[in-house]
PDB file of C-alpha atoms in Angstrom:
ATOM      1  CA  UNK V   1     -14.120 -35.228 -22.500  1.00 47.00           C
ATOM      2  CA  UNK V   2     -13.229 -31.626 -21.709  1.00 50.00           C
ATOM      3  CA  UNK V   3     -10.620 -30.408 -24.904  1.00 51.00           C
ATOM      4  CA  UNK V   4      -8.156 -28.691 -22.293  1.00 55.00           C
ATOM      5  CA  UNK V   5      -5.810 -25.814 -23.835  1.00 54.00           C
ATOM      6  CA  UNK V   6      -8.164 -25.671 -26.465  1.00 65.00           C
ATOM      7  CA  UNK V   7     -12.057 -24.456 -26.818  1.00 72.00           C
ATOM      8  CA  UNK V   8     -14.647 -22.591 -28.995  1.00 78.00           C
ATOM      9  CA  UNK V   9     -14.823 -18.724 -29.102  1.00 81.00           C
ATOM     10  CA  UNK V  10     -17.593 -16.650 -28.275  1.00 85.00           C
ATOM     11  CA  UNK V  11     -19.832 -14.118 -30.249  1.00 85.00           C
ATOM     12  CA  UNK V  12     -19.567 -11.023 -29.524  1.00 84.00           C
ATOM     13  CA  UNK V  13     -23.346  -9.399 -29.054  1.00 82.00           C
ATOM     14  CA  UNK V  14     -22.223  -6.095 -29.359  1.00 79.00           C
ATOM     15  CA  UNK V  15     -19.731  -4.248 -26.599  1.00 76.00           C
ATOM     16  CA  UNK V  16     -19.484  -7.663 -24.552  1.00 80.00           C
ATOM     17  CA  UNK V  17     -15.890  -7.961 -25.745  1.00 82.00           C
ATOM     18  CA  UNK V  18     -15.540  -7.894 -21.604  1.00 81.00           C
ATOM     19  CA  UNK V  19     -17.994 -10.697 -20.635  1.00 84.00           C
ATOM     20  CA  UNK V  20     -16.451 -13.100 -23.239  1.00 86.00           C
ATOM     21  CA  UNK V  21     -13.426 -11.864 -21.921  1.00 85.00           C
ATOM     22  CA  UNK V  22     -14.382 -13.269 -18.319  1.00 86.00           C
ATOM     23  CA  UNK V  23     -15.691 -16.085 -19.343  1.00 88.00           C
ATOM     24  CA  UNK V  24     -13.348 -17.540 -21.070  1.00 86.00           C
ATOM     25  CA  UNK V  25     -11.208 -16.921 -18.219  1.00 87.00           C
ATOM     26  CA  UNK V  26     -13.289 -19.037 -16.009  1.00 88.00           C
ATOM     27  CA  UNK V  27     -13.588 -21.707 -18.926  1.00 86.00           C
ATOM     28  CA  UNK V  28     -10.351 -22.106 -18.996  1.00 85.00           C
ATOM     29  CA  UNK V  29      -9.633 -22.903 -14.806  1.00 88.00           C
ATOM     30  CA  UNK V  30      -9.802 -26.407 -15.476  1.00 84.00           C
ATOM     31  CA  UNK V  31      -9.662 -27.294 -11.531  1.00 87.00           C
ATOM     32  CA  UNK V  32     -13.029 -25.339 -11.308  1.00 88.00           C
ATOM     33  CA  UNK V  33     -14.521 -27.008 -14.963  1.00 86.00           C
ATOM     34  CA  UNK V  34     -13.607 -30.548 -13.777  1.00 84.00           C
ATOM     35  CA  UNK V  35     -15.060 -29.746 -10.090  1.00 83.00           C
ATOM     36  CA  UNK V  36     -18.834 -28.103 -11.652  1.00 84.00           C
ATOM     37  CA  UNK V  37     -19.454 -30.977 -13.990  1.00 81.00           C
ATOM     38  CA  UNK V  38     -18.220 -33.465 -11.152  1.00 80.00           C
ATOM     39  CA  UNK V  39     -20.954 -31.874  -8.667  1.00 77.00           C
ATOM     40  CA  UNK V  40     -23.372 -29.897 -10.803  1.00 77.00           C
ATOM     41  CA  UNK V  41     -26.727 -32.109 -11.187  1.00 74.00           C
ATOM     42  CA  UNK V  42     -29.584 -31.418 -13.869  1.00 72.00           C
ATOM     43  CA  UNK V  43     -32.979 -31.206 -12.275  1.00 68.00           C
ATOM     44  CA  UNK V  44     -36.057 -31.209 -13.998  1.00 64.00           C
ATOM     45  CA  UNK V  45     -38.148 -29.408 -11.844  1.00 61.00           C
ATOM     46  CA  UNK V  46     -40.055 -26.600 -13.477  1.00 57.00           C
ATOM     47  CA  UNK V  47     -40.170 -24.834 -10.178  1.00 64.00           C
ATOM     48  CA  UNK V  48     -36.389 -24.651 -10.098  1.00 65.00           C
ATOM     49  CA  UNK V  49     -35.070 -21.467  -8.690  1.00 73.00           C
ATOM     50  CA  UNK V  50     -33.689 -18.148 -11.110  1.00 77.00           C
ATOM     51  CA  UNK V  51     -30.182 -18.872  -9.777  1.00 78.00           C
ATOM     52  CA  UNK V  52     -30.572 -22.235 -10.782  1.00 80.00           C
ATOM     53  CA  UNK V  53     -31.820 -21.757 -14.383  1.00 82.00           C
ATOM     54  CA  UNK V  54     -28.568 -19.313 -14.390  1.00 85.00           C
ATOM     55  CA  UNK V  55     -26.517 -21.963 -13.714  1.00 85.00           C
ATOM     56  CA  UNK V  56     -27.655 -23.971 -16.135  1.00 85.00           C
ATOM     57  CA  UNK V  57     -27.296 -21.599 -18.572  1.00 86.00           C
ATOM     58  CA  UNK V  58     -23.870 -21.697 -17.394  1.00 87.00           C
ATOM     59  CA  UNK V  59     -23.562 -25.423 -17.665  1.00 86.00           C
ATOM     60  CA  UNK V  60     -24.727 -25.487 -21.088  1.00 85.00           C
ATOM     61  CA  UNK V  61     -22.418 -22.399 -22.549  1.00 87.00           C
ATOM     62  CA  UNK V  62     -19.487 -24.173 -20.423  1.00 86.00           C
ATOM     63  CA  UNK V  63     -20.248 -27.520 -22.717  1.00 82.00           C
ATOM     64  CA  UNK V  64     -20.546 -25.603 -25.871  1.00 82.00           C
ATOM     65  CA  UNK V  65     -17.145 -24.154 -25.369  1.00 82.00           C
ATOM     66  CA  UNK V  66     -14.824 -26.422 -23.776  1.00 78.00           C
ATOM     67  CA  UNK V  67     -16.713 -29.886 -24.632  1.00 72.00           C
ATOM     68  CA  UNK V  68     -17.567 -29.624 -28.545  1.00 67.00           C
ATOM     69  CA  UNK V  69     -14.911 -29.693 -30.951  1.00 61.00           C
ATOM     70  CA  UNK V  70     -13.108 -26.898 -31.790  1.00 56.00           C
ATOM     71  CA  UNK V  71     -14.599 -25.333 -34.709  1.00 55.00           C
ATOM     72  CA  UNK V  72     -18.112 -26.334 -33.988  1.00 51.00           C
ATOM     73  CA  UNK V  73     -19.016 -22.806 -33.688  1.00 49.00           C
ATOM     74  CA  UNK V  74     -17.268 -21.890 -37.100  1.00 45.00           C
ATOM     75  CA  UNK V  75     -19.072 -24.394 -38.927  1.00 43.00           C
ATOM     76  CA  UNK V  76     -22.604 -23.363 -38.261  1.00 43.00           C
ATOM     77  CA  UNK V  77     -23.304 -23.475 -34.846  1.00 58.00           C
ATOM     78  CA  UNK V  78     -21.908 -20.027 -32.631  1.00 63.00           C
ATOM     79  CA  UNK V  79     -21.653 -20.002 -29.231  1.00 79.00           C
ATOM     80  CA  UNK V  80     -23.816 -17.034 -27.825  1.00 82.00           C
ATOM     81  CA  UNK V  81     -23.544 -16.761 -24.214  1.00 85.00           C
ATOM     82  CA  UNK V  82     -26.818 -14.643 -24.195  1.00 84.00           C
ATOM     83  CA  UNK V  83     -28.853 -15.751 -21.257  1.00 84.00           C
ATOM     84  CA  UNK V  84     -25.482 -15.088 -19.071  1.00 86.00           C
ATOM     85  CA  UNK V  85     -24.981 -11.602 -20.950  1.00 82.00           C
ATOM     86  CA  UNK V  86     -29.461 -10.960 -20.746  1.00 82.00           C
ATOM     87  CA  UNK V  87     -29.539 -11.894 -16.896  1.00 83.00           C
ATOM     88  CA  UNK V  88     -26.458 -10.647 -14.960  1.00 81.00           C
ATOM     89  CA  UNK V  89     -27.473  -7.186 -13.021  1.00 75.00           C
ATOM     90  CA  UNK V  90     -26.664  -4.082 -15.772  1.00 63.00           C
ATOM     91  CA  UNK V  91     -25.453  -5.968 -18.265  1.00 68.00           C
ATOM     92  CA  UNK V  92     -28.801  -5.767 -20.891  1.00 61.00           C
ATOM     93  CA  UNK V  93     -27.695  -2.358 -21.873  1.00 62.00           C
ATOM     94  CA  UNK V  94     -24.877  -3.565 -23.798  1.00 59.00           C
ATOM     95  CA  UNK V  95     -22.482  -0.892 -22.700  1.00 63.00           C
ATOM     96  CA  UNK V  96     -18.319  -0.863 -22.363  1.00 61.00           C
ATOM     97  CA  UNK V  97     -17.780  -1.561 -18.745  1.00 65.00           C
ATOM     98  CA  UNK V  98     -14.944  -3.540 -16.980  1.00 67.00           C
ATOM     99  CA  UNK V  99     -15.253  -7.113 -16.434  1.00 75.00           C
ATOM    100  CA  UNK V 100     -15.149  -7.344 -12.553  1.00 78.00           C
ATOM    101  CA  UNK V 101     -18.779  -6.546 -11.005  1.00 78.00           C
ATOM    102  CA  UNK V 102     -19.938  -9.324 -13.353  1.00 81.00           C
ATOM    103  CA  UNK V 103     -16.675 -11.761 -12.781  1.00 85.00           C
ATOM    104  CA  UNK V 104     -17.776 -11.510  -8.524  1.00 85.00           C
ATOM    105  CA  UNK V 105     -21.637 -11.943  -9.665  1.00 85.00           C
ATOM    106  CA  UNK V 106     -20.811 -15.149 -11.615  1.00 86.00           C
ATOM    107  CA  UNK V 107     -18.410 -16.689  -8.387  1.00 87.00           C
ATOM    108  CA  UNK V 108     -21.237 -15.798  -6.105  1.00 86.00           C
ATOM    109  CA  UNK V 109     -24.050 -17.813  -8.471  1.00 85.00           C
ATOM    110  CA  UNK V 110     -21.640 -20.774  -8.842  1.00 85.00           C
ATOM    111  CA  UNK V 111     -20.535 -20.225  -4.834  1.00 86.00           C
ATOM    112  CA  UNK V 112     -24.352 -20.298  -3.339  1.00 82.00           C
ATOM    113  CA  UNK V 113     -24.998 -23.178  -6.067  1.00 78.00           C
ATOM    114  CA  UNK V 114     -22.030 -25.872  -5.304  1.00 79.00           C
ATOM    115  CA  UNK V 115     -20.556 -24.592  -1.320  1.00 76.00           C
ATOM    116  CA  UNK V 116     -21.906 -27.467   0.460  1.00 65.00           C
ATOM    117  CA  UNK V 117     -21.760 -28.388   4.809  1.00 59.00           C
ATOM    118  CA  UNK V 118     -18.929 -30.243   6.025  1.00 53.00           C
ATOM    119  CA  UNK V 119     -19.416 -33.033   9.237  1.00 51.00           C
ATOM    120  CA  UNK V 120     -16.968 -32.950  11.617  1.00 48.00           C
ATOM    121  CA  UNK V 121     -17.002 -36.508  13.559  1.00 48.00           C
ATOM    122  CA  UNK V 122     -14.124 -37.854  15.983  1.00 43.00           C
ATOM    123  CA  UNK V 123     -11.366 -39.336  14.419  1.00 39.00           C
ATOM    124  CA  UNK V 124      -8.406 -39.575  16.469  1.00 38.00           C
ATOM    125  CA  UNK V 125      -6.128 -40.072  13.178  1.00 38.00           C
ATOM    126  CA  UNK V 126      -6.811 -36.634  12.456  1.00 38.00           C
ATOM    127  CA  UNK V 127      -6.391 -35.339  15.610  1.00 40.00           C
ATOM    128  CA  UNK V 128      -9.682 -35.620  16.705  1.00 39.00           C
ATOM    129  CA  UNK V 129     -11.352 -34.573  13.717  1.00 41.00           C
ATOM    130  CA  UNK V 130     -12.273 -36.150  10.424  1.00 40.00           C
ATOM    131  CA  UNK V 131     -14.980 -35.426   7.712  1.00 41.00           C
ATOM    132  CA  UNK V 132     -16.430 -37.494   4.785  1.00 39.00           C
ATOM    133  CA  UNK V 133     -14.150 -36.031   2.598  1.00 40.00           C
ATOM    134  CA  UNK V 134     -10.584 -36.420   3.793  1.00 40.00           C
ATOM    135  CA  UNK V 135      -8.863 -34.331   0.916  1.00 37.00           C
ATOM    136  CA  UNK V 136     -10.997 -31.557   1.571  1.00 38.00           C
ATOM    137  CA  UNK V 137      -9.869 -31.101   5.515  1.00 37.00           C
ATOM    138  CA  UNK V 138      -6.314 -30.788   4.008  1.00 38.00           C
ATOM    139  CA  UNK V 139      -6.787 -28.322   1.464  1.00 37.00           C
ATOM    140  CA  UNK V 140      -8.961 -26.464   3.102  1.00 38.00           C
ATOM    141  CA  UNK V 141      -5.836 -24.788   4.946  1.00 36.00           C
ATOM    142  CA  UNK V 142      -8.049 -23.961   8.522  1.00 38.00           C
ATOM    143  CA  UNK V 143      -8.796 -25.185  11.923  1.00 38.00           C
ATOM    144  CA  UNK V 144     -12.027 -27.993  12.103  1.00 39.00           C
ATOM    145  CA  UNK V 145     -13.036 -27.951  15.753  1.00 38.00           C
ATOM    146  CA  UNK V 146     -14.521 -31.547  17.239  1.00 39.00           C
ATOM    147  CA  UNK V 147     -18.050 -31.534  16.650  1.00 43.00           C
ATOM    148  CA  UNK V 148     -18.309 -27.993  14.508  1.00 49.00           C
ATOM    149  CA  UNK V 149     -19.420 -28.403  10.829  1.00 54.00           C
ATOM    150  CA  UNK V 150     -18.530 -25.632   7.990  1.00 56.00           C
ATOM    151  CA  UNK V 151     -19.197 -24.991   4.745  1.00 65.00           C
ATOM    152  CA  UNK V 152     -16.805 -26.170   1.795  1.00 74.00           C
ATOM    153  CA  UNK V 153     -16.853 -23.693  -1.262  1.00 84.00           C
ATOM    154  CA  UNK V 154     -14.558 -24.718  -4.339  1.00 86.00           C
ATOM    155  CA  UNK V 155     -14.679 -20.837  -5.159  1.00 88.00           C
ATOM    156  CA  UNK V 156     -12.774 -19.845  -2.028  1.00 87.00           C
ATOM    157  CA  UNK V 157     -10.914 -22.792  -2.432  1.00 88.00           C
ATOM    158  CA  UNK V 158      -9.577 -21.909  -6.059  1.00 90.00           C
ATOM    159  CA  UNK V 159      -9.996 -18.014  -5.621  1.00 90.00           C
ATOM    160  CA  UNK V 160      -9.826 -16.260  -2.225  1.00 89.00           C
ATOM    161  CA  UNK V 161      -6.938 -13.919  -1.362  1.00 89.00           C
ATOM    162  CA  UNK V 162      -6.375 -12.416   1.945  1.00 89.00           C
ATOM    163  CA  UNK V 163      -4.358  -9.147   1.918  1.00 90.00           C
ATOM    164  CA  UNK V 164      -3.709  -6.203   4.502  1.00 89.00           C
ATOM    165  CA  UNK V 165      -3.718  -2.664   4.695  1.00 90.00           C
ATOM    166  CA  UNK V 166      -0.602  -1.918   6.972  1.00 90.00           C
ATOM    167  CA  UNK V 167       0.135   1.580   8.550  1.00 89.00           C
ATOM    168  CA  UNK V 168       3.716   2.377   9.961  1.00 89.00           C
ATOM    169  CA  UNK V 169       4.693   5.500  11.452  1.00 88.00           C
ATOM    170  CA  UNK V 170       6.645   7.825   8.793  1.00 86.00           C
ATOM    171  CA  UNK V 171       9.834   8.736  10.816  1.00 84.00           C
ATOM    172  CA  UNK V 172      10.549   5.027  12.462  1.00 85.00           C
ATOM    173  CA  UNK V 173       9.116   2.889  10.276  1.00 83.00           C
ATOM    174  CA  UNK V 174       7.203   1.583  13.342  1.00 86.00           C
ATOM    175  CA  UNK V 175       4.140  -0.951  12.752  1.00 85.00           C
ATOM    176  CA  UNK V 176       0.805   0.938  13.781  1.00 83.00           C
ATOM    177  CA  UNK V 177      -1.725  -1.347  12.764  1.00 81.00           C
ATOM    178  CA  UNK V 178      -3.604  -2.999  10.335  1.00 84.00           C
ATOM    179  CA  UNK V 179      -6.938  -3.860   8.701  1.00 85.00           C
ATOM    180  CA  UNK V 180      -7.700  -7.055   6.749  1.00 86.00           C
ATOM    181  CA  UNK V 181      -8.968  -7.935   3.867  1.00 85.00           C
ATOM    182  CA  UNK V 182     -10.586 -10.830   1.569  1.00 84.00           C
ATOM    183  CA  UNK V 183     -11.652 -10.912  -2.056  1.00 86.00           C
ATOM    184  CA  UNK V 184     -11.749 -12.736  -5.343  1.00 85.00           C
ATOM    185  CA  UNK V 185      -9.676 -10.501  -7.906  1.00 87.00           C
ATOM    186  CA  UNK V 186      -7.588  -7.627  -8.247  1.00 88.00           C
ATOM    187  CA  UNK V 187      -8.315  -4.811  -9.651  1.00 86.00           C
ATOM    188  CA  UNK V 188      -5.631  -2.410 -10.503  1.00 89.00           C
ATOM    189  CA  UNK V 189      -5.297   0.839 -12.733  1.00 87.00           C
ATOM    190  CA  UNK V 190      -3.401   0.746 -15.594  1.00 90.00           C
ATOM    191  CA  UNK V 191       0.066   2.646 -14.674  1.00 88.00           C
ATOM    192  CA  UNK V 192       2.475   0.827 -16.527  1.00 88.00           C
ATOM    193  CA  UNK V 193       3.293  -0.850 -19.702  1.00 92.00           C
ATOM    194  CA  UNK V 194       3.551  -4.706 -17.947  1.00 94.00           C
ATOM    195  CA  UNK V 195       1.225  -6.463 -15.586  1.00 93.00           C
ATOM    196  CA  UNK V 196       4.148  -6.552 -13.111  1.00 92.00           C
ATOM    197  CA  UNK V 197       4.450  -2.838 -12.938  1.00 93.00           C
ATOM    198  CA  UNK V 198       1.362  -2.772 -12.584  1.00 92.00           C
ATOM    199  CA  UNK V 199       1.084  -4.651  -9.705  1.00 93.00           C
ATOM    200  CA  UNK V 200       4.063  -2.949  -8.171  1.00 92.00           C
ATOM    201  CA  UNK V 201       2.851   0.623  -8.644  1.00 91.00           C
ATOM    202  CA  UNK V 202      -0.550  -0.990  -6.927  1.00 91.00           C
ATOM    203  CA  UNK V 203       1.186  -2.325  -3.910  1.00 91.00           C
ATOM    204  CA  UNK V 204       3.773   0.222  -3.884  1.00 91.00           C
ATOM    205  CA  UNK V 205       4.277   2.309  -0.439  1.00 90.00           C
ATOM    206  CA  UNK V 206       1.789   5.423  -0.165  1.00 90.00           C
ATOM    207  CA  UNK V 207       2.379   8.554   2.153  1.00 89.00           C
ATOM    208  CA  UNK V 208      -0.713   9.451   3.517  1.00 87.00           C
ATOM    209  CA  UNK V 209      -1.459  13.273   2.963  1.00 87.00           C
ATOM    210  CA  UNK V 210      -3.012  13.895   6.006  1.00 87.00           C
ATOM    211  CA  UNK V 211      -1.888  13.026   9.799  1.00 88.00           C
ATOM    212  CA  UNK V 212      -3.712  10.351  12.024  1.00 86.00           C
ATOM    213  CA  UNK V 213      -3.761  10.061  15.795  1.00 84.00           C
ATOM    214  CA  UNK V 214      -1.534   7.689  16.674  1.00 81.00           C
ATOM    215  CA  UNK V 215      -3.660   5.505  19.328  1.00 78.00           C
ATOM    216  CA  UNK V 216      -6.638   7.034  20.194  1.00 79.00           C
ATOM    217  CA  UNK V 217      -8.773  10.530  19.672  1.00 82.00           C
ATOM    218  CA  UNK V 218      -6.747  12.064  22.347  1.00 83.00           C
ATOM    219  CA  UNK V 219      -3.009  10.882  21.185  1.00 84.00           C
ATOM    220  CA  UNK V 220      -0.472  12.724  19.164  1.00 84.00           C
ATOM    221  CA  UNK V 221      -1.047  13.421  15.255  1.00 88.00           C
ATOM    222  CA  UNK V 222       1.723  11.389  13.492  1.00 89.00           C
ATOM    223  CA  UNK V 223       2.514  11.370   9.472  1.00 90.00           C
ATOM    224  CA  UNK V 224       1.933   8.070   8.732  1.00 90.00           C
ATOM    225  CA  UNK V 225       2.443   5.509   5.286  1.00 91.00           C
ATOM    226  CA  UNK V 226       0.429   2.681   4.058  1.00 91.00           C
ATOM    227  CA  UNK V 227       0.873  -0.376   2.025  1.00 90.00           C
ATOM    228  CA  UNK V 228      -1.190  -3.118   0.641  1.00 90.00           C
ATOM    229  CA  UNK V 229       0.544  -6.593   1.259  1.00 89.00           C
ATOM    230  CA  UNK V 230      -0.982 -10.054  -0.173  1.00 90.00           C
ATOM    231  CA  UNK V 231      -1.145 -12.077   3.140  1.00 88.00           C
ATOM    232  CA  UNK V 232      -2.560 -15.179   1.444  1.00 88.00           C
ATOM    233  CA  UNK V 233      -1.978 -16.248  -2.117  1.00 90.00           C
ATOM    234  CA  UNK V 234      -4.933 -17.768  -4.127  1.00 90.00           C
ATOM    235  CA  UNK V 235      -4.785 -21.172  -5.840  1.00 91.00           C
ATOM    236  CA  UNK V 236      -5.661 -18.967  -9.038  1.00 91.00           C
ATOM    237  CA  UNK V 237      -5.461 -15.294  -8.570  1.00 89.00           C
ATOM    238  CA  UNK V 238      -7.474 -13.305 -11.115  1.00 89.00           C
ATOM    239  CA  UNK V 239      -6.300  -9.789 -12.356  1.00 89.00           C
ATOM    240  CA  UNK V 240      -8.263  -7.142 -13.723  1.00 87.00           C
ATOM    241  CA  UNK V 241      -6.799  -4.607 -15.537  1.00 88.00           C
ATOM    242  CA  UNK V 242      -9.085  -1.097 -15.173  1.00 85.00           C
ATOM    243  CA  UNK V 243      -9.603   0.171 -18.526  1.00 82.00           C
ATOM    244  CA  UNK V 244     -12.523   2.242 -17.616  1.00 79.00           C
ATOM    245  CA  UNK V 245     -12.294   5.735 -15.910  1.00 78.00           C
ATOM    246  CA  UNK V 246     -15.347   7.346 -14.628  1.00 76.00           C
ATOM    247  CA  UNK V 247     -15.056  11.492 -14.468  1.00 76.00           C
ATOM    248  CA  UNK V 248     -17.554  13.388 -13.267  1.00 78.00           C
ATOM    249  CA  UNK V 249     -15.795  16.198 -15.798  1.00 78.00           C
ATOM    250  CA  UNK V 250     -15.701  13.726 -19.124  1.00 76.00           C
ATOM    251  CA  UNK V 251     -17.647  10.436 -18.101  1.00 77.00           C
ATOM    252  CA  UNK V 252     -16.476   7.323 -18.688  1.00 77.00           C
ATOM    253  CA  UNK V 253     -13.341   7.297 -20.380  1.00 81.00           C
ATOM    254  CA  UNK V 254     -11.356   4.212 -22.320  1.00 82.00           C
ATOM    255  CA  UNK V 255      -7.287   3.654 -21.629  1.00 84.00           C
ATOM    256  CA  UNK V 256      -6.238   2.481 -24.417  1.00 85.00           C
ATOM    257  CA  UNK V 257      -2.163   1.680 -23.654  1.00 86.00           C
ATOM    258  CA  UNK V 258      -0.811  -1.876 -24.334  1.00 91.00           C
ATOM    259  CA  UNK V 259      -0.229  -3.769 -21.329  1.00 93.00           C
ATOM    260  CA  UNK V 260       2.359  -6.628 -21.989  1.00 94.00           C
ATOM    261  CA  UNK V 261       1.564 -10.090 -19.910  1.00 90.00           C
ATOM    262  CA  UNK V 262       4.424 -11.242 -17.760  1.00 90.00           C
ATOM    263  CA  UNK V 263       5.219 -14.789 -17.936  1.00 88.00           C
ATOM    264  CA  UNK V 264       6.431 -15.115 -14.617  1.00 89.00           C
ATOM    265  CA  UNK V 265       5.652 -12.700 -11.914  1.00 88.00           C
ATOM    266  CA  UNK V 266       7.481 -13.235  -8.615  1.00 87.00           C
ATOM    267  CA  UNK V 267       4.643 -12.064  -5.935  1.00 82.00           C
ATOM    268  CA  UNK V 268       6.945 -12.115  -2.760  1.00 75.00           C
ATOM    269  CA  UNK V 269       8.787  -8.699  -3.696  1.00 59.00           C
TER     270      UNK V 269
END
């Protein structure tokens, strides 16, 4: 039975206030909990792979904090996720760092571990197409060709947003072009005292300092702007908050501002 809203805490082993943090954020997605313990199968194989043992780790740490009782860890027994902190790249040294680079190291474990091929076969109540897993065709939001197989991964299922970089021409407005886009989490400086200014001063629109040709090498230089703009919305969409600023001047520095969480944040302004 997975104890959903509620689950064990995590020791700290000394500056990994930022790996429990990102953990516990993935403990708590219970779409991608129920989904792992559905599909994740125990081998006992000592020749089983280092990703594999990771994962396990994973597995185990996962049932510590969401399975057990709350309070287990209080009464005895704490839950020290240090495999996951000894074995994820540059994260034995302990130090203060933001949570990302090991939050996209994690996905990618669990993504190589559980994505899994797809068989397309004729089905002319789905237009041609079916697989062996109905639900999956549906949710999986893209075109299945007759024939074509592809690979289903709950992690871009539950966590892949598509955004855009859009240029327009500074005196018209005009579209120029774009370039696209897909990751796993936001990250975003800390310029404001909400999550939703945040956000805004993130996707706000940017004048471009220096002129671009407009087509080609041989066109006209024209002052241009650019904006991000979130093409795709994520089942869960994971925000970092940068609270780390590396200077060559005064090395890595710590914000330390409050940052008030928005309830609600309407994403379509």
């Amino acid at each position: 039975k997975i104890y959903e809203g509620k689950s064990n805490g995590l020791v700290n082993q000394g500056n990994t206030c930022y790996l429990n943090t990102m953990l516990q954020c993935l403990f708590n997605i219970h779409d991608l909990n129920k989904y792992f313990l559905a599909n994740f199968e125990i081998q006992y194989d000592v020749n089983y792979t280092k990703n594999y043992r990771f994962i396990l780790k994973y597995y185990q740490l996962l049932h510590d904090v969401i399975i057990l009782p709350v309070g287990v860890g209080a009464q005895g027994v704490p839950v020290v996720p240090k495999y996951i902190c000894d074995n994820l790249s540059n994260c034995k040294n302990k130090k203060q760092e933001d949570m990302a680079e090991y939050f996209d190291e994690i996905l990618n474990k669990l993504d190589e571990l559980l994505s899994y091929e797809i068989v397309v076969k004729d089905n002319p109540l789905y237009h041609g197409t079916t697989t062996t897993n109905d639900m999956i065709i549906r949710e999986s939001n893209r075109k299945i060709l007759t024939g074509h197989n592809f690979k289903y991964s709950i992690i871009k299922n539950l966590f892949e947003r598509y955004e855009a970089s859009i240029l327009k021409v500074r005196s018209s407005g005009k579209y120029l072009r774009h370039t696209s886009q897909i990751d796993s989490i936001i990250k975003i400086p800390i310029k404001g005292n909400s999550v939703k200014l945040c956000l805004d001063e993130y996707y706000k629109l940017e004048q471009l300092e220096n002129k671009i040709h407009e087509t080609n090498n041989s066109s006209p230089m024209i002052e241009v702007n650019k904006q991000l703009v979130i093409t795709k919305l994520p089942r869960y969409m994971i925000i970092q908050l940068q609270r780390f600023i590396n200077s060559n001047a005064t090395g890595i520095s710590k914000i330390i501002s409050d940052v008030n969480i928005d309830e609600e944040i309407n994403m379509k302004t």
